[in-house]
Short mmCIF file of N, CA and C in Angstrom, two decimals:
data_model
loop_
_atom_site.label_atom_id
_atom_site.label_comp_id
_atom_site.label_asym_id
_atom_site.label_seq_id
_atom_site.Cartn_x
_atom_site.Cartn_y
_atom_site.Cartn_z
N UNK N 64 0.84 -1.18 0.00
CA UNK N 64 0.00 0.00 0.00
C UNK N 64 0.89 1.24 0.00
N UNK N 65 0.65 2.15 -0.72
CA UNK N 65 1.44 3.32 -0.86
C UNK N 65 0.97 4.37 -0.26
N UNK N 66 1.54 4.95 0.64
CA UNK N 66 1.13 6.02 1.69
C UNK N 66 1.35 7.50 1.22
N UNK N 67 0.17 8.29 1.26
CA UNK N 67 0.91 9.70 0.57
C UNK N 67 0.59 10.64 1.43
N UNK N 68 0.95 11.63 2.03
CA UNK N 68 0.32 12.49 2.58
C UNK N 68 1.09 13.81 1.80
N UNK N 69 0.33 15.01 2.63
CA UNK N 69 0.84 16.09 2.03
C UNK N 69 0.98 16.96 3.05
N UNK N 70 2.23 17.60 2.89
CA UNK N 70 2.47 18.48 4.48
C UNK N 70 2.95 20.32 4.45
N UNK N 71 2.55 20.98 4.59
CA UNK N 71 2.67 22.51 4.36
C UNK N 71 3.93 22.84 4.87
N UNK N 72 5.02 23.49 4.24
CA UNK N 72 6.30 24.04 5.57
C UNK N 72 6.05 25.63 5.32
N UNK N 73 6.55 26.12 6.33
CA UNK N 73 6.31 27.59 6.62
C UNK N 73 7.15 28.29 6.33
N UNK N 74 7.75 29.65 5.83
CA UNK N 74 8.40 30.36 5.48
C UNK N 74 7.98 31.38 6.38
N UNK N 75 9.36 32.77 6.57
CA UNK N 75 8.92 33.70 7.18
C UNK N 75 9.90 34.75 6.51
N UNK N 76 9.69 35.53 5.66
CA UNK N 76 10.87 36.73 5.27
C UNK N 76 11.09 37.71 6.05
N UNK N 77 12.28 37.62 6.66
CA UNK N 77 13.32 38.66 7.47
C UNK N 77 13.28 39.71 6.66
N UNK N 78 13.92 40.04 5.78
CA UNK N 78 14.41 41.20 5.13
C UNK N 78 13.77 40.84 3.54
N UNK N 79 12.54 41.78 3.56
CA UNK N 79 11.85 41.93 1.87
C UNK N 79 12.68 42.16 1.13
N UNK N 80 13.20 43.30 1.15
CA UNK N 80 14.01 43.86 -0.18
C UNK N 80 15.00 43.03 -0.45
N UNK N 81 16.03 42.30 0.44
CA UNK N 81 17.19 41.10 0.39
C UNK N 81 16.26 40.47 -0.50
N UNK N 82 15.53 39.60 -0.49
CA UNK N 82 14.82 38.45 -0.44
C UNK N 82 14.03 38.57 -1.81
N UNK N 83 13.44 39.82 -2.29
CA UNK N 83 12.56 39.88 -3.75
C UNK N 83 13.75 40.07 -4.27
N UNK N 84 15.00 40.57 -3.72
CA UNK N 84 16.22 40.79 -5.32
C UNK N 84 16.92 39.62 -5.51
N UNK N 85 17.04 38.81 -4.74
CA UNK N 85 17.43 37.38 -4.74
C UNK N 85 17.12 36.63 -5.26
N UNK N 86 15.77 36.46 -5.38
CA UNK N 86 14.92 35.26 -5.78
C UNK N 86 15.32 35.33 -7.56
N UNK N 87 15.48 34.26 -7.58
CA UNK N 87 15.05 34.17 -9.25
C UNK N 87 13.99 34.45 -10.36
N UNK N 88 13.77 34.99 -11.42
CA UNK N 88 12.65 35.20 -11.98
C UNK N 88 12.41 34.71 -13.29
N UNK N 89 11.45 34.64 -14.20
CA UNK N 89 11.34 33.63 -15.28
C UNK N 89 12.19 34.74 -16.71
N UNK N 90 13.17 34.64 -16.98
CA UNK N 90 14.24 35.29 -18.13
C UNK N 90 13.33 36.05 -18.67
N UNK N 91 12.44 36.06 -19.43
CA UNK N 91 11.47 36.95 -20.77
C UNK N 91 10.22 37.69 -19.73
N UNK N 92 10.51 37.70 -18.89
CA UNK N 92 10.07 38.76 -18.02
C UNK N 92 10.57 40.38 -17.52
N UNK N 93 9.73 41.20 -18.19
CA UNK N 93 10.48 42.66 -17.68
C UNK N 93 9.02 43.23 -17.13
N UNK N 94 9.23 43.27 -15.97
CA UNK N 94 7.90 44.06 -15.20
C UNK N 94 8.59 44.81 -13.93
N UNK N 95 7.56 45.46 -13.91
CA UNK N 95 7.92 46.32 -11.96
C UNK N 95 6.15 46.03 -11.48
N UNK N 96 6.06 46.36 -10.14
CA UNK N 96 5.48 45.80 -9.11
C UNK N 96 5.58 46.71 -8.05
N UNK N 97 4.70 47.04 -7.21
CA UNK N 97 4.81 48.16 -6.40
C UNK N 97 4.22 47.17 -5.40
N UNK N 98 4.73 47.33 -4.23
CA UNK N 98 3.68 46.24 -2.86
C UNK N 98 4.05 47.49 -1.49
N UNK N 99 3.01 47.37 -0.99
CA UNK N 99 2.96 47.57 0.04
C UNK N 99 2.73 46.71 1.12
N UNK N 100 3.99 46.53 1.88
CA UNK N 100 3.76 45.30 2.43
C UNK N 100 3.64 46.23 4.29
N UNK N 101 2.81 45.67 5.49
CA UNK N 101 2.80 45.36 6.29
C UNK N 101 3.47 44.02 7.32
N UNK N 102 4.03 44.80 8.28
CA UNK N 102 4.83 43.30 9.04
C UNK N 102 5.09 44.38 10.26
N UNK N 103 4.28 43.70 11.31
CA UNK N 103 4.35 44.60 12.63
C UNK N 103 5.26 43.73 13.62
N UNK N 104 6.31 42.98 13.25
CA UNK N 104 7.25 42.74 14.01
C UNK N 104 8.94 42.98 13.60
N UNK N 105 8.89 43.16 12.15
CA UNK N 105 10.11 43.51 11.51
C UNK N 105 9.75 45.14 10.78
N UNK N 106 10.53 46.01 11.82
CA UNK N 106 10.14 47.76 10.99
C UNK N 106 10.69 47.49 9.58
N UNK N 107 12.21 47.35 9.71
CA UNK N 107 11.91 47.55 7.96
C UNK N 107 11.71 46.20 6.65
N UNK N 108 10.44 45.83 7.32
CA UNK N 108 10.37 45.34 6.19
C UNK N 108 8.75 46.03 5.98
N UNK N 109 8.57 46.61 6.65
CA UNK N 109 7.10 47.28 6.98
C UNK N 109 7.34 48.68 5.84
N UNK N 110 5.96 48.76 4.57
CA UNK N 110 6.47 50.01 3.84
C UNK N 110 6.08 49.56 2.62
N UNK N 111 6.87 50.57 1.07
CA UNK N 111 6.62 50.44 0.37
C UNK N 111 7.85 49.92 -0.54
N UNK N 112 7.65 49.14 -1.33
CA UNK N 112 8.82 48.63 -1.99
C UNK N 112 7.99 48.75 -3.75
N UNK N 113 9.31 48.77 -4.33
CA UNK N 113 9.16 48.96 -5.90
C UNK N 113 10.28 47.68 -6.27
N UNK N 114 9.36 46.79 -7.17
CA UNK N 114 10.02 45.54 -7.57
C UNK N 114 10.24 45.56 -9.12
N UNK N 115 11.36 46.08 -9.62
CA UNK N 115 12.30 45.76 -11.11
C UNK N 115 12.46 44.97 -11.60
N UNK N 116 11.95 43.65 -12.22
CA UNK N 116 12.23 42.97 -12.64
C UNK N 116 12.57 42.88 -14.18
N UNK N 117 14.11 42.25 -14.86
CA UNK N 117 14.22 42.21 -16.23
C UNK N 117 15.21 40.72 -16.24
N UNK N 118 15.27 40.32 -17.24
CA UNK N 118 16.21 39.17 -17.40
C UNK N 118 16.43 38.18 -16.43
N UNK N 119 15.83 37.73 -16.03
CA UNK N 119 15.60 36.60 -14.81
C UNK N 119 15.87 37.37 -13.51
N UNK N 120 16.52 38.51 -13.13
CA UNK N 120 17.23 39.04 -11.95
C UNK N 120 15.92 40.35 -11.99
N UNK N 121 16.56 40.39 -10.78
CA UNK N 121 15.66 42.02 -10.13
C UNK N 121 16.79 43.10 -9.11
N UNK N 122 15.75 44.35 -9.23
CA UNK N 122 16.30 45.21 -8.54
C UNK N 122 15.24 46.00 -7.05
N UNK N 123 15.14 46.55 -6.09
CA UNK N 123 14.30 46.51 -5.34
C UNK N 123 14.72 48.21 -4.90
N UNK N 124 13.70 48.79 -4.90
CA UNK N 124 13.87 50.18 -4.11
C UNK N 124 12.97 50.23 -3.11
N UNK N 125 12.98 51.17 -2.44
CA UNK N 125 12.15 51.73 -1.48
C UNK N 125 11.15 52.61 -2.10
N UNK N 126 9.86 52.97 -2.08
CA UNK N 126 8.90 53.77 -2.43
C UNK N 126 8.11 53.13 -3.62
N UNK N 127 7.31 53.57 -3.96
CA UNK N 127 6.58 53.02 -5.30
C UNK N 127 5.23 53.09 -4.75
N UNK N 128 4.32 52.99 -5.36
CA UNK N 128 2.76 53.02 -5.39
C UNK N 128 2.06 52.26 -4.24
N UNK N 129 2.74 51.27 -4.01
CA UNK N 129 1.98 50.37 -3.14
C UNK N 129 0.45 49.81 -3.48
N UNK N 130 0.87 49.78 -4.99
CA UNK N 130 -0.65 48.77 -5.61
C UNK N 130 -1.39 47.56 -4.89
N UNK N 131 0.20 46.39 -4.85
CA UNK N 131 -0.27 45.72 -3.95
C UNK N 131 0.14 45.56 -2.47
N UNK N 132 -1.40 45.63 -2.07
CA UNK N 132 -1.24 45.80 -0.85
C UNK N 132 -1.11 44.19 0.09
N UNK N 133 -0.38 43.44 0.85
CA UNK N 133 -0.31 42.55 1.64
C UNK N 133 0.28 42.46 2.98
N UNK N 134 0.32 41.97 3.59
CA UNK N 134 0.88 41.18 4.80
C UNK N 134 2.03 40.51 4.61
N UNK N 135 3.41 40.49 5.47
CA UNK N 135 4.59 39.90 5.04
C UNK N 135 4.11 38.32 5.01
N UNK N 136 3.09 38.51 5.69
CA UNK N 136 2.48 36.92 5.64
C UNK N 136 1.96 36.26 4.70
N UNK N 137 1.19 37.36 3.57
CA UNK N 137 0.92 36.66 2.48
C UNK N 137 2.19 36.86 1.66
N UNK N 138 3.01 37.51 1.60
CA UNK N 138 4.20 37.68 0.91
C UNK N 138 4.79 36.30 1.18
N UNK N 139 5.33 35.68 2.13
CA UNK N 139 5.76 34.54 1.77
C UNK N 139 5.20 33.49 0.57
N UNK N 140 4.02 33.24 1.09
CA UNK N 140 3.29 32.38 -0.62
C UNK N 140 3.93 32.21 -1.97
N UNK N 141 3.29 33.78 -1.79
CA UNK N 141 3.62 34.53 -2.78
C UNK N 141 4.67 34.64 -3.85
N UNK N 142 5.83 34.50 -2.71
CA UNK N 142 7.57 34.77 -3.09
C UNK N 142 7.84 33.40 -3.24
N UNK N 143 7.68 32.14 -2.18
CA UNK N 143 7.85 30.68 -2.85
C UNK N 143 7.18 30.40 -3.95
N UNK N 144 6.04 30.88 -4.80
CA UNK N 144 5.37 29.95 -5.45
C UNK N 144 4.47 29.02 -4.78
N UNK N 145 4.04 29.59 -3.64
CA UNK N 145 3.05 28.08 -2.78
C UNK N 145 1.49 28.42 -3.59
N UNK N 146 1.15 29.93 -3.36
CA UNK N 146 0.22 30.34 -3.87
C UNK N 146 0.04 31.40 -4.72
N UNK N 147 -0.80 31.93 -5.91
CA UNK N 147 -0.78 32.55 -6.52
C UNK N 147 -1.38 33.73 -6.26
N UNK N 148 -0.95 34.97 -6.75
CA UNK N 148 -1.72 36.18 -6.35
C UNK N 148 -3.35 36.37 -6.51
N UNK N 149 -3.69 35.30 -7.44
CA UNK N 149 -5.30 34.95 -7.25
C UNK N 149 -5.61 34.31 -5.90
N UNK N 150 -5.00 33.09 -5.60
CA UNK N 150 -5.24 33.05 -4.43
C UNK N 150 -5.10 33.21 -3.65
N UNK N 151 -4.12 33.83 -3.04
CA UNK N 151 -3.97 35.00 -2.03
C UNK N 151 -5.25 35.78 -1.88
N UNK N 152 -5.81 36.69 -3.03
CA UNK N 152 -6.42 37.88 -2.86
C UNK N 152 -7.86 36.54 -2.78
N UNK N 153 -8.42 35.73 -3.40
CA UNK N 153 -9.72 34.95 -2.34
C UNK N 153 -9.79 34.85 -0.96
N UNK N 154 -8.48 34.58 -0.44
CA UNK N 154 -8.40 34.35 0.76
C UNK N 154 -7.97 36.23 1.74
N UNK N 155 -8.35 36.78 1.12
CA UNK N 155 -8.09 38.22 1.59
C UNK N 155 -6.58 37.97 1.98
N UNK N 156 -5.75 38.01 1.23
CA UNK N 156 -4.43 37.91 1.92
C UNK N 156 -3.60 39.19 1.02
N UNK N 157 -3.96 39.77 -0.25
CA UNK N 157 -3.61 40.54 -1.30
C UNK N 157 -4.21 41.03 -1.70
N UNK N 158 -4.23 42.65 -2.25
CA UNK N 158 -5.23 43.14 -2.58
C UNK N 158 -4.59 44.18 -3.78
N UNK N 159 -5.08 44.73 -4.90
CA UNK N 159 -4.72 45.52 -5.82
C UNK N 159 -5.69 45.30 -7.50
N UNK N 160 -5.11 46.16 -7.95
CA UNK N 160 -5.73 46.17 -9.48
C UNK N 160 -5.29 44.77 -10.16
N UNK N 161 -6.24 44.33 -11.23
CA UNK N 161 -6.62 42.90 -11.53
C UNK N 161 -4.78 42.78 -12.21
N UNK N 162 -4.63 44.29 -13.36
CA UNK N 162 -3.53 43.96 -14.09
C UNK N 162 -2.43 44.10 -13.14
N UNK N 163 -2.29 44.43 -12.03
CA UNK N 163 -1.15 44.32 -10.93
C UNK N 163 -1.29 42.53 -10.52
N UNK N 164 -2.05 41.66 -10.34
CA UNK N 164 -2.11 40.74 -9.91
C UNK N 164 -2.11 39.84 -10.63
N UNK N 165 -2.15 40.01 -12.06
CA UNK N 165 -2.29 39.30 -12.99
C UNK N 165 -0.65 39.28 -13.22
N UNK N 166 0.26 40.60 -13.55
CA UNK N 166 1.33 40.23 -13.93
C UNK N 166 2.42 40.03 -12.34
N UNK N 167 1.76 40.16 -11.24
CA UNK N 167 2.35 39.68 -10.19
C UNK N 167 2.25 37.81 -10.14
N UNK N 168 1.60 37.41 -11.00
CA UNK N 168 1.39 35.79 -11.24
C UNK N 168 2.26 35.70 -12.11
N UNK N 169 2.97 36.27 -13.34
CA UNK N 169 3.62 36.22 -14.09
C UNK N 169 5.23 36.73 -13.53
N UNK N 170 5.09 37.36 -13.11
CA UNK N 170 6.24 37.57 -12.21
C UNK N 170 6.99 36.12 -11.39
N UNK N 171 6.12 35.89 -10.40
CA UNK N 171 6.48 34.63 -9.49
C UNK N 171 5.87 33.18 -9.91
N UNK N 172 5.82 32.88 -11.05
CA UNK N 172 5.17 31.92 -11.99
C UNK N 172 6.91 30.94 -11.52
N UNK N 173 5.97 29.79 -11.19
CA UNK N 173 6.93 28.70 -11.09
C UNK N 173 6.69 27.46 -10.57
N UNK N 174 7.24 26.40 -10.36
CA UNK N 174 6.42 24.81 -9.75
C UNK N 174 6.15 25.88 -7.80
N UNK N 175 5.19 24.90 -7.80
CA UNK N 175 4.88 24.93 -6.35
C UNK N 175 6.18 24.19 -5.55
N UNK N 176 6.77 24.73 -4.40
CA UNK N 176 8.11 24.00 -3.61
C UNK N 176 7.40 22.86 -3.34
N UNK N 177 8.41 21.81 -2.87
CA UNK N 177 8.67 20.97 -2.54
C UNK N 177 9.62 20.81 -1.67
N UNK N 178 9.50 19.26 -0.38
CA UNK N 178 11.04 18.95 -0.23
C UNK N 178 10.64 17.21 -0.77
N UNK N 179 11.70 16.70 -0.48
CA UNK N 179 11.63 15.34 -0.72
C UNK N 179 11.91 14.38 0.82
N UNK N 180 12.64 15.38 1.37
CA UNK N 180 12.38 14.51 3.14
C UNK N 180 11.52 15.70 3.80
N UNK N 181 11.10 15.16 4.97
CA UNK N 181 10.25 15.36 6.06
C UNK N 181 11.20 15.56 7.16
N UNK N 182 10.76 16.40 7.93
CA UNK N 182 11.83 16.46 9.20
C UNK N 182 10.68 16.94 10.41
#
């Protein structure tokens, strides 16, 4: 009998701006992204960030529109690929204009994580 279960792991981003210029992005992608993110235990990651993205890499400033609006909490999802900016914003976790969320899916478009052990 083959046993499957499925198990959620948690993420928590320390430092936004480190962390969106880091990540990898899909090459034939050139977009920017404005978030306003909330996080009432880390000040600066609390604010507005402007996300550059061109050629698989990004660049991250401080200020920008703050279209989308989230929680560093839905930002994790978000930034792994667990969930998509559609579903985020069902679950009230993201909020902004359709074409902000639409190319924020295109932005962080990628397999859902995985691990292969359990701990």
């Amino acid at each position: 009998e083959l046993y499957l279960y499925e198990s959620h792991w948690m993420l928590r981003i320390i430092d936004v701006a480190r962390a969106l210029a880091a990540r990898g992005y899909p090459r034939g992608v050139a977009a920017t992204l404005e978030f306003e993110v909330q996080d009432h235990l880390i000040e600066k990651n609390q604010g507005r960030f402007r996300l550059l993205v061109d050629g698989g890499t990004a660049r991250v400033e401080a200020g920008g529109g703050g279209h989308l609006k989230l929680d560093v909490r839905g930002l994790a999802p978000l930034f792994s690929g667990h969930l998509s900016p559609q579903q985020l914003e069902k679950s009230s976790q993201i909020e902004g204009p359709e074409a902000d969320l639409e190319m924020a899916a295109t932005v962080f478009a990628g397999p859902v994580p995985w691990m292969s052990d359990a701990f």
